[in-house]
mmCIF file of C-alpha atoms in Angstrom:
data_model
loop_
_atom_site.group_PDB
_atom_site.id
_atom_site.type_symbol
_atom_site.label_atom_id
_atom_site.label_comp_id
_atom_site.label_asym_id
_atom_site.label_seq_id
_atom_site.Cartn_x
_atom_site.Cartn_y
_atom_site.Cartn_z
ATOM 1 C CA MET A 271 142.780 -76.697 -114.017
ATOM 2 C CA PRO A 272 145.114 -75.242 -111.223
ATOM 3 C CA ARG A 273 143.437 -73.249 -108.610
ATOM 4 C CA TYR A 274 144.975 -69.696 -108.453
ATOM 5 C CA VAL A 275 144.478 -67.743 -105.212
ATOM 6 C CA LEU A 276 143.896 -63.991 -105.803
ATOM 7 C CA ARG A 277 146.570 -61.758 -104.449
ATOM 8 C CA LEU A 278 146.010 -58.069 -104.220
ATOM 9 C CA VAL A 279 148.489 -55.273 -103.966
ATOM 10 C CA SER A 280 146.933 -51.986 -103.035
ATOM 11 C CA VAL A 281 148.190 -48.654 -104.393
ATOM 12 C CA ALA A 282 149.811 -46.627 -101.628
ATOM 13 C CA ALA A 283 149.882 -43.444 -103.612
ATOM 14 C CA LEU A 284 148.104 -41.892 -106.565
ATOM 15 C CA GLY A 285 150.028 -40.357 -109.345
ATOM 16 C CA ALA A 286 149.674 -39.630 -113.074
ATOM 17 C CA VAL A 287 148.880 -42.833 -114.407
ATOM 18 C CA LEU A 288 148.303 -44.224 -117.937
ATOM 19 C CA VAL A 289 146.013 -47.230 -116.919
ATOM 20 C CA GLY A 290 144.281 -45.893 -113.943
ATOM 21 C CA CYS A 291 144.648 -46.316 -110.217
ATOM 22 C CA GLY A 292 143.847 -48.556 -107.349
ATOM 23 C CA THR A 293 143.216 -47.852 -103.753
ATOM 24 C CA ASP A 294 144.305 -48.750 -100.307
ATOM 25 C CA THR A 295 141.310 -50.403 -98.466
ATOM 26 C CA ASP A 296 140.802 -53.366 -96.335
ATOM 27 C CA ALA A 297 137.652 -54.423 -97.849
ATOM 28 C CA ARG A 298 137.430 -58.248 -98.338
ATOM 29 C CA LEU A 299 136.028 -59.195 -101.729
ATOM 30 C CA THR A 300 134.412 -62.347 -100.156
ATOM 31 C CA GLY A 301 132.073 -59.814 -98.535
ATOM 32 C CA SER A 302 130.375 -56.926 -100.095
ATOM 33 C CA PRO A 303 132.802 -53.954 -100.723
ATOM 34 C CA SER A 304 131.395 -50.560 -100.943
ATOM 35 C CA PRO A 305 130.416 -49.103 -104.347
ATOM 36 C CA LYS A 306 133.315 -46.740 -104.046
ATOM 37 C CA ALA A 307 135.764 -49.447 -103.300
ATOM 38 C CA ALA A 308 134.472 -51.786 -105.812
ATOM 39 C CA ALA A 309 134.954 -49.153 -108.568
ATOM 40 C CA ARG A 310 138.534 -48.525 -107.688
ATOM 41 C CA GLN A 311 139.901 -51.559 -105.786
ATOM 42 C CA PRO A 312 141.984 -53.957 -108.157
ATOM 43 C CA ALA A 313 140.908 -57.517 -107.905
ATOM 44 C CA GLY A 314 140.566 -60.691 -109.696
ATOM 45 C CA PRO A 315 138.780 -64.156 -109.751
ATOM 46 C CA GLU A 316 139.956 -67.346 -108.072
ATOM 47 C CA ARG A 317 138.215 -70.584 -108.839
ATOM 48 C CA PRO A 318 135.946 -71.464 -107.167
ATOM 49 C CA ALA A 319 136.010 -68.496 -104.612
ATOM 50 C CA VAL A 320 137.661 -65.100 -104.459
ATOM 51 C CA THR A 321 140.219 -65.009 -101.688
ATOM 52 C CA PRO A 322 142.092 -61.767 -101.730
ATOM 53 C CA VAL A 323 145.479 -61.440 -99.931
ATOM 54 C CA PHE A 324 146.408 -57.913 -99.196
ATOM 55 C CA LEU A 325 150.296 -57.551 -99.256
ATOM 56 C CA ARG A 326 150.206 -54.003 -97.727
ATOM 57 C CA GLY A 327 147.496 -51.646 -96.293
ATOM 58 C CA ALA A 328 147.115 -48.081 -95.609
ATOM 59 C CA ASP A 329 146.010 -47.574 -92.053
ATOM 60 C CA PRO A 330 148.716 -46.503 -89.575
ATOM 61 C CA ALA A 331 148.474 -49.519 -87.389
ATOM 62 C CA ARG A 332 149.069 -51.903 -90.407
ATOM 63 C CA GLN A 333 151.866 -49.662 -91.730
ATOM 64 C CA THR A 334 153.604 -50.034 -88.341
ATOM 65 C CA ARG A 335 153.191 -53.888 -88.551
ATOM 66 C CA ASP A 336 154.521 -53.657 -92.215
ATOM 67 C CA LYS A 337 157.549 -51.809 -91.018
ATOM 68 C CA ALA A 338 158.168 -54.400 -88.288
ATOM 69 C CA ALA A 339 157.664 -57.247 -90.649
ATOM 70 C CA ALA A 340 160.030 -55.524 -93.360
ATOM 71 C CA LYS A 341 163.030 -55.883 -91.030
ATOM 72 C CA THR A 342 162.985 -59.592 -91.507
ATOM 73 C CA ALA A 343 161.267 -59.733 -94.965
ATOM 74 C CA PRO A 344 163.407 -60.711 -97.966
ATOM 75 C CA LYS A 345 164.330 -57.464 -99.729
ATOM 76 C CA THR A 346 162.765 -58.396 -103.063
ATOM 77 C CA VAL A 347 161.022 -56.034 -105.697
ATOM 78 C CA ALA A 348 159.133 -56.628 -108.743
ATOM 79 C CA LEU A 349 159.216 -54.252 -111.577
ATOM 80 C CA THR A 350 156.377 -54.502 -113.898
ATOM 81 C CA PHE A 351 155.565 -52.729 -117.149
ATOM 82 C CA ASP A 352 152.299 -52.285 -118.856
ATOM 83 C CA ALA A 353 152.657 -52.554 -122.636
ATOM 84 C CA ASP A 354 149.472 -50.747 -123.491
ATOM 85 C CA MET A 355 147.773 -50.268 -126.703
ATOM 86 C CA THR A 356 144.187 -49.928 -127.207
ATOM 87 C CA SER A 357 142.218 -51.575 -129.939
ATOM 88 C CA ASP A 358 141.483 -48.294 -131.785
ATOM 89 C CA GLN A 359 145.054 -46.887 -131.841
ATOM 90 C CA GLY A 360 146.330 -48.694 -134.993
ATOM 91 C CA PRO A 361 145.865 -45.327 -137.004
ATOM 92 C CA ARG A 362 148.038 -43.587 -134.600
ATOM 93 C CA ALA A 363 150.748 -46.229 -134.830
ATOM 94 C CA ALA A 364 150.504 -46.136 -138.600
ATOM 95 C CA ARG A 365 151.290 -42.327 -138.359
ATOM 96 C CA GLY A 366 154.484 -43.160 -136.410
ATOM 97 C CA GLU A 367 153.312 -42.922 -132.673
ATOM 98 C CA ARG A 368 155.326 -45.347 -130.717
ATOM 99 C CA PHE A 369 153.541 -47.608 -128.203
ATOM 100 C CA ASP A 370 156.535 -49.775 -127.657
ATOM 101 C CA ASN A 371 159.947 -49.089 -125.934
ATOM 102 C CA PRO A 372 162.704 -51.177 -127.224
ATOM 103 C CA THR A 373 165.307 -49.014 -125.453
ATOM 104 C CA LEU A 374 163.784 -49.889 -122.181
ATOM 105 C CA ILE A 375 163.768 -53.553 -122.966
ATOM 106 C CA THR A 376 167.475 -53.213 -123.844
ATOM 107 C CA SER A 377 168.330 -51.457 -120.681
ATOM 108 C CA LEU A 378 166.478 -54.218 -118.628
ATOM 109 C CA ARG A 379 168.565 -56.792 -120.397
ATOM 110 C CA ARG A 380 171.731 -54.759 -119.841
ATOM 111 C CA LEU A 381 170.818 -54.352 -116.175
ATOM 112 C CA GLU A 382 169.815 -57.954 -115.863
ATOM 113 C CA VAL A 383 166.638 -57.111 -114.147
ATOM 114 C CA PRO A 384 163.881 -59.898 -114.286
ATOM 115 C CA SER A 385 160.615 -58.260 -115.083
ATOM 116 C CA THR A 386 156.956 -58.998 -115.764
ATOM 117 C CA ILE A 387 155.390 -57.282 -118.833
ATOM 118 C CA PHE A 388 151.493 -56.867 -118.664
ATOM 119 C CA MET A 389 150.846 -56.886 -122.400
ATOM 120 C CA THR A 390 147.630 -56.102 -124.355
ATOM 121 C CA GLY A 391 146.784 -58.457 -127.171
ATOM 122 C CA ARG A 392 146.556 -55.242 -129.459
ATOM 123 C CA TRP A 393 150.247 -54.505 -128.618
ATOM 124 C CA ALA A 394 151.345 -57.973 -129.391
ATOM 125 C CA GLU A 395 149.551 -57.660 -132.922
ATOM 126 C CA GLU A 396 151.302 -54.291 -133.551
ATOM 127 C CA TYR A 397 154.829 -55.398 -132.510
ATOM 128 C CA PRO A 398 154.777 -59.100 -133.083
ATOM 129 C CA PHE A 399 158.536 -59.472 -133.233
ATOM 130 C CA GLN A 400 159.163 -57.575 -129.941
ATOM 131 C CA ALA A 401 156.421 -59.670 -128.195
ATOM 132 C CA ARG A 402 158.051 -62.746 -129.417
ATOM 133 C CA GLU A 403 161.510 -61.631 -128.414
ATOM 134 C CA ILE A 404 160.141 -60.495 -124.922
ATOM 135 C CA GLY A 405 158.213 -63.653 -124.495
ATOM 136 C CA SER A 406 161.301 -65.921 -125.444
ATOM 137 C CA ASP A 407 163.729 -64.210 -123.051
ATOM 138 C CA PRO A 408 163.963 -66.043 -119.659
ATOM 139 C CA LEU A 409 164.592 -62.614 -118.063
ATOM 140 C CA PHE A 410 160.921 -61.663 -118.781
ATOM 141 C CA GLU A 411 157.536 -63.180 -118.472
ATOM 142 C CA VAL A 412 154.284 -61.936 -120.050
ATOM 143 C CA ALA A 413 150.958 -61.521 -118.301
ATOM 144 C CA ASN A 414 147.569 -60.595 -119.762
ATOM 145 C CA HIS A 415 146.432 -56.954 -119.688
ATOM 146 C CA SER A 416 143.311 -57.684 -121.830
ATOM 147 C CA TYR A 417 143.111 -57.492 -125.603
ATOM 148 C CA SER A 418 141.539 -54.046 -126.084
ATOM 149 C CA HIS A 419 142.588 -52.119 -123.091
ATOM 150 C CA HIS A 420 138.976 -51.037 -122.554
ATOM 151 C CA SER A 421 137.647 -50.763 -119.166
ATOM 152 C CA PHE A 422 135.867 -53.815 -117.423
ATOM 153 C CA THR A 423 133.626 -51.345 -115.448
ATOM 154 C CA ALA A 424 131.772 -48.054 -116.253
ATOM 155 C CA ASP A 425 133.577 -44.663 -115.492
ATOM 156 C CA CYS A 426 137.099 -45.993 -115.182
ATOM 157 C CA HIS A 427 139.413 -43.046 -116.127
ATOM 158 C CA GLY A 428 137.719 -42.318 -119.449
ATOM 159 C CA LEU A 429 138.382 -45.616 -120.944
ATOM 160 C CA PRO A 430 135.843 -47.198 -123.289
ATOM 161 C CA VAL A 431 133.875 -49.789 -121.683
ATOM 162 C CA LEU A 432 133.445 -53.474 -122.513
ATOM 163 C CA GLY A 433 130.099 -55.194 -122.105
ATOM 164 C CA LYS A 434 130.044 -57.904 -119.547
ATOM 165 C CA LYS A 435 129.398 -60.490 -122.375
ATOM 166 C CA ASP A 436 132.586 -59.466 -124.015
ATOM 167 C CA MET A 437 134.910 -59.581 -121.057
ATOM 168 C CA ALA A 438 136.050 -63.181 -121.109
ATOM 169 C CA ALA A 439 136.306 -63.210 -124.973
ATOM 170 C CA ASP A 440 138.630 -60.088 -124.695
ATOM 171 C CA VAL A 441 140.911 -61.764 -122.202
ATOM 172 C CA GLU A 442 141.130 -64.893 -124.315
ATOM 173 C CA ARG A 443 141.682 -62.852 -127.366
ATOM 174 C CA ALA A 444 144.747 -61.390 -125.856
ATOM 175 C CA PHE A 445 146.100 -64.951 -125.149
ATOM 176 C CA GLY A 446 145.307 -65.691 -128.809
ATOM 177 C CA ALA A 447 147.349 -62.819 -129.844
ATOM 178 C CA PHE A 448 150.293 -63.910 -127.692
ATOM 179 C CA ARG A 449 150.144 -67.293 -129.298
ATOM 180 C CA ARG A 450 150.072 -66.030 -132.768
ATOM 181 C CA ALA A 451 153.065 -63.772 -131.990
ATOM 182 C CA GLY A 452 154.956 -66.717 -130.714
ATOM 183 C CA VAL A 453 155.083 -65.435 -127.095
ATOM 184 C CA ARG A 454 156.026 -68.614 -124.996
ATOM 185 C CA GLN A 455 156.697 -67.492 -121.432
ATOM 186 C CA VAL A 456 153.049 -66.504 -120.627
ATOM 187 C CA VAL A 457 152.013 -66.545 -116.946
ATOM 188 C CA PRO A 458 148.452 -66.816 -115.621
ATOM 189 C CA TYR A 459 148.103 -63.240 -114.294
ATOM 190 C CA PHE A 460 145.889 -60.551 -115.252
ATOM 191 C CA ARG A 461 145.874 -56.770 -114.693
ATOM 192 C CA PHE A 462 142.620 -54.971 -115.070
ATOM 193 C CA PRO A 463 142.773 -51.900 -117.359
ATOM 194 C CA GLY A 464 142.485 -48.929 -115.275
ATOM 195 C CA GLY A 465 142.589 -51.128 -112.068
ATOM 196 C CA CYS A 466 138.733 -51.205 -112.054
ATOM 197 C CA TYR A 467 136.378 -54.016 -111.314
ATOM 198 C CA ASP A 468 133.042 -54.833 -109.676
ATOM 199 C CA GLN A 469 131.409 -57.984 -108.568
ATOM 200 C CA SER A 470 129.751 -58.712 -111.888
ATOM 201 C CA THR A 471 133.119 -58.326 -113.490
ATOM 202 C CA LEU A 472 134.646 -60.920 -111.068
ATOM 203 C CA ARG A 473 131.714 -63.366 -112.032
ATOM 204 C CA ALA A 474 132.178 -62.709 -115.702
ATOM 205 C CA LEU A 475 136.039 -63.612 -115.607
ATOM 206 C CA ALA A 476 135.844 -66.363 -113.044
ATOM 207 C CA PRO A 477 135.989 -69.124 -115.663
ATOM 208 C CA ALA A 478 139.463 -67.781 -116.923
ATOM 209 C CA GLY A 479 140.940 -68.959 -113.591
ATOM 210 C CA LEU A 480 143.586 -66.071 -113.485
ATOM 211 C CA THR A 481 145.303 -64.330 -110.548
ATOM 212 C CA ALA A 482 144.581 -60.449 -110.842
ATOM 213 C CA VAL A 483 147.739 -58.479 -109.841
ATOM 214 C CA GLN A 484 147.988 -54.718 -109.539
ATOM 215 C CA TRP A 485 150.658 -52.906 -107.541
ATOM 216 C CA ASP A 486 151.651 -50.960 -104.330
ATOM 217 C CA VAL A 487 153.974 -48.500 -105.804
ATOM 218 C CA VAL A 488 152.924 -46.129 -108.452
ATOM 219 C CA SER A 489 155.946 -44.942 -110.545
ATOM 220 C CA GLY A 490 154.216 -41.965 -111.980
ATOM 221 C CA ASP A 491 155.926 -42.512 -115.207
ATOM 222 C CA ALA A 492 152.945 -42.182 -117.412
ATOM 223 C CA PHE A 493 152.906 -38.907 -119.207
ATOM 224 C CA ALA A 494 156.010 -37.732 -117.045
ATOM 225 C CA THR A 495 158.956 -35.604 -118.439
ATOM 226 C CA ASP A 496 161.148 -35.690 -115.358
ATOM 227 C CA ALA A 497 162.992 -39.177 -115.040
ATOM 228 C CA ASP A 498 164.547 -37.901 -111.559
ATOM 229 C CA ALA A 499 161.003 -37.447 -110.113
ATOM 230 C CA VAL A 500 159.965 -40.805 -111.273
ATOM 231 C CA ALA A 501 163.017 -42.462 -109.810
ATOM 232 C CA GLU A 502 162.477 -40.517 -106.404
ATOM 233 C CA GLN A 503 158.844 -41.626 -106.316
ATOM 234 C CA VAL A 504 159.685 -45.345 -106.766
ATOM 235 C CA LEU A 505 162.652 -45.178 -104.417
ATOM 236 C CA ALA A 506 160.473 -43.437 -101.799
ATOM 237 C CA GLY A 507 157.663 -46.124 -101.997
ATOM 238 C CA VAL A 508 159.555 -49.512 -102.335
ATOM 239 C CA ARG A 509 159.496 -51.777 -99.315
ATOM 240 C CA PRO A 510 160.464 -55.528 -99.261
ATOM 241 C CA GLY A 511 157.956 -57.401 -101.387
ATOM 242 C CA SER A 512 156.810 -54.301 -103.349
ATOM 243 C CA LEU A 513 155.470 -54.555 -106.758
ATOM 244 C CA VAL A 514 155.962 -51.326 -108.936
ATOM 245 C CA VAL A 515 153.844 -50.418 -111.976
ATOM 246 C CA MET A 516 155.582 -48.763 -114.841
ATOM 247 C CA HIS A 517 155.045 -48.629 -118.663
ATOM 248 C CA CYS A 518 156.537 -49.865 -121.768
ATOM 249 C CA THR A 519 155.138 -47.191 -124.104
ATOM 250 C CA THR A 520 157.322 -44.588 -125.502
ATOM 251 C CA SER A 521 154.638 -42.083 -126.590
ATOM 252 C CA ALA A 522 152.879 -41.965 -123.180
ATOM 253 C CA ALA A 523 155.816 -42.691 -120.853
ATOM 254 C CA PRO A 524 158.915 -41.346 -122.427
ATOM 255 C CA VAL A 525 161.257 -41.161 -119.439
ATOM 256 C CA THR A 526 160.716 -44.671 -118.131
ATOM 257 C CA ASP A 527 163.917 -46.006 -119.509
ATOM 258 C CA GLU A 528 166.052 -43.230 -117.946
ATOM 259 C CA ALA A 529 164.120 -43.586 -114.669
ATOM 260 C CA VAL A 530 164.824 -47.383 -114.669
ATOM 261 C CA ARG A 531 168.608 -46.652 -114.999
ATOM 262 C CA LYS A 532 168.496 -44.705 -111.945
ATOM 263 C CA ILE A 533 166.124 -46.942 -109.843
ATOM 264 C CA VAL A 534 167.898 -50.191 -110.419
ATOM 265 C CA PRO A 535 171.450 -49.313 -109.024
ATOM 266 C CA ALA A 536 169.905 -47.410 -106.237
ATOM 267 C CA LEU A 537 167.744 -50.325 -105.033
ATOM 268 C CA ARG A 538 170.567 -52.870 -105.415
ATOM 269 C CA GLU A 539 172.779 -50.590 -103.355
ATOM 270 C CA ARG A 540 169.905 -50.887 -100.707
ATOM 271 C CA GLY A 541 170.391 -54.599 -100.992
ATOM 272 C CA TYR A 542 167.255 -55.381 -102.960
ATOM 273 C CA ARG A 543 166.878 -58.232 -105.413
ATOM 274 C CA PHE A 544 164.747 -57.945 -108.576
ATOM 275 C CA VAL A 545 162.206 -60.763 -109.090
ATOM 276 C CA LYS A 546 159.381 -61.370 -111.642
ATOM 277 C CA VAL A 547 155.818 -61.462 -110.209
ATOM 278 C CA SER A 548 155.809 -65.239 -110.428
ATOM 279 C CA GLU A 549 158.559 -65.329 -107.779
ATOM 280 C CA LEU A 550 157.160 -62.648 -105.750
ATOM 281 C CA MET A 551 154.062 -64.515 -105.467
ATOM 282 C CA LYS A 552 155.749 -67.547 -104.073
ATOM 283 C CA GLY A 553 156.792 -65.481 -101.101
#
């Protein structure tokens, strides 16, 4: 089994979010983070030990160092899209609510933007053809966002809560849904629903040997109605090596496609190259 090193991306700003939020903090998970940090800071397990790598911090001294480093850092950015659907939203989908966004996927293909889709297993079950098409396209890679999109901790943005004994099975159930849908390009990354974890969560998921990946730029696309505002927020936050969180869910993030069509050419004009998370992690 390969040994995956945990890499964390702290959220630099909070906005309206569909899956929750992270936080800027310099807490090291090999120690004992404060209860507040543990409730909000995205993290993930490594085998055999947790070794977080913070790609960007929030304190002024660190921001100054980041700006200095950015002058020589490769101008790469990863756009990630959460394909969210909770395990109990089937009736809403049956009534016509769209938890997919094929127009967004079409735009990413037309613009030739490599992207990472953090997909829930329930989404793959609801949209198996789309999941298979995304997972067979070399432009994309699919990562695990749990099966149920239930929270892995208590009090996580109102999400239903998984029991500790059910967490590892929920993650594996998502991988099973990907296999049944024919998703081929699956990478060993995991995004916590809501970005919430605690130390017992890390212990429960450690056998999975996954890398937890969050973000440093919150797009604010969830529940947004102004594509220009979403684009402006992303463009204001992106730095070399940034990882942007967006959504692939029409009903809850209806302007994402329009925003992406503004963001991509603007960043390319600034000299940025789009990469998948797997390539960003190599940097």
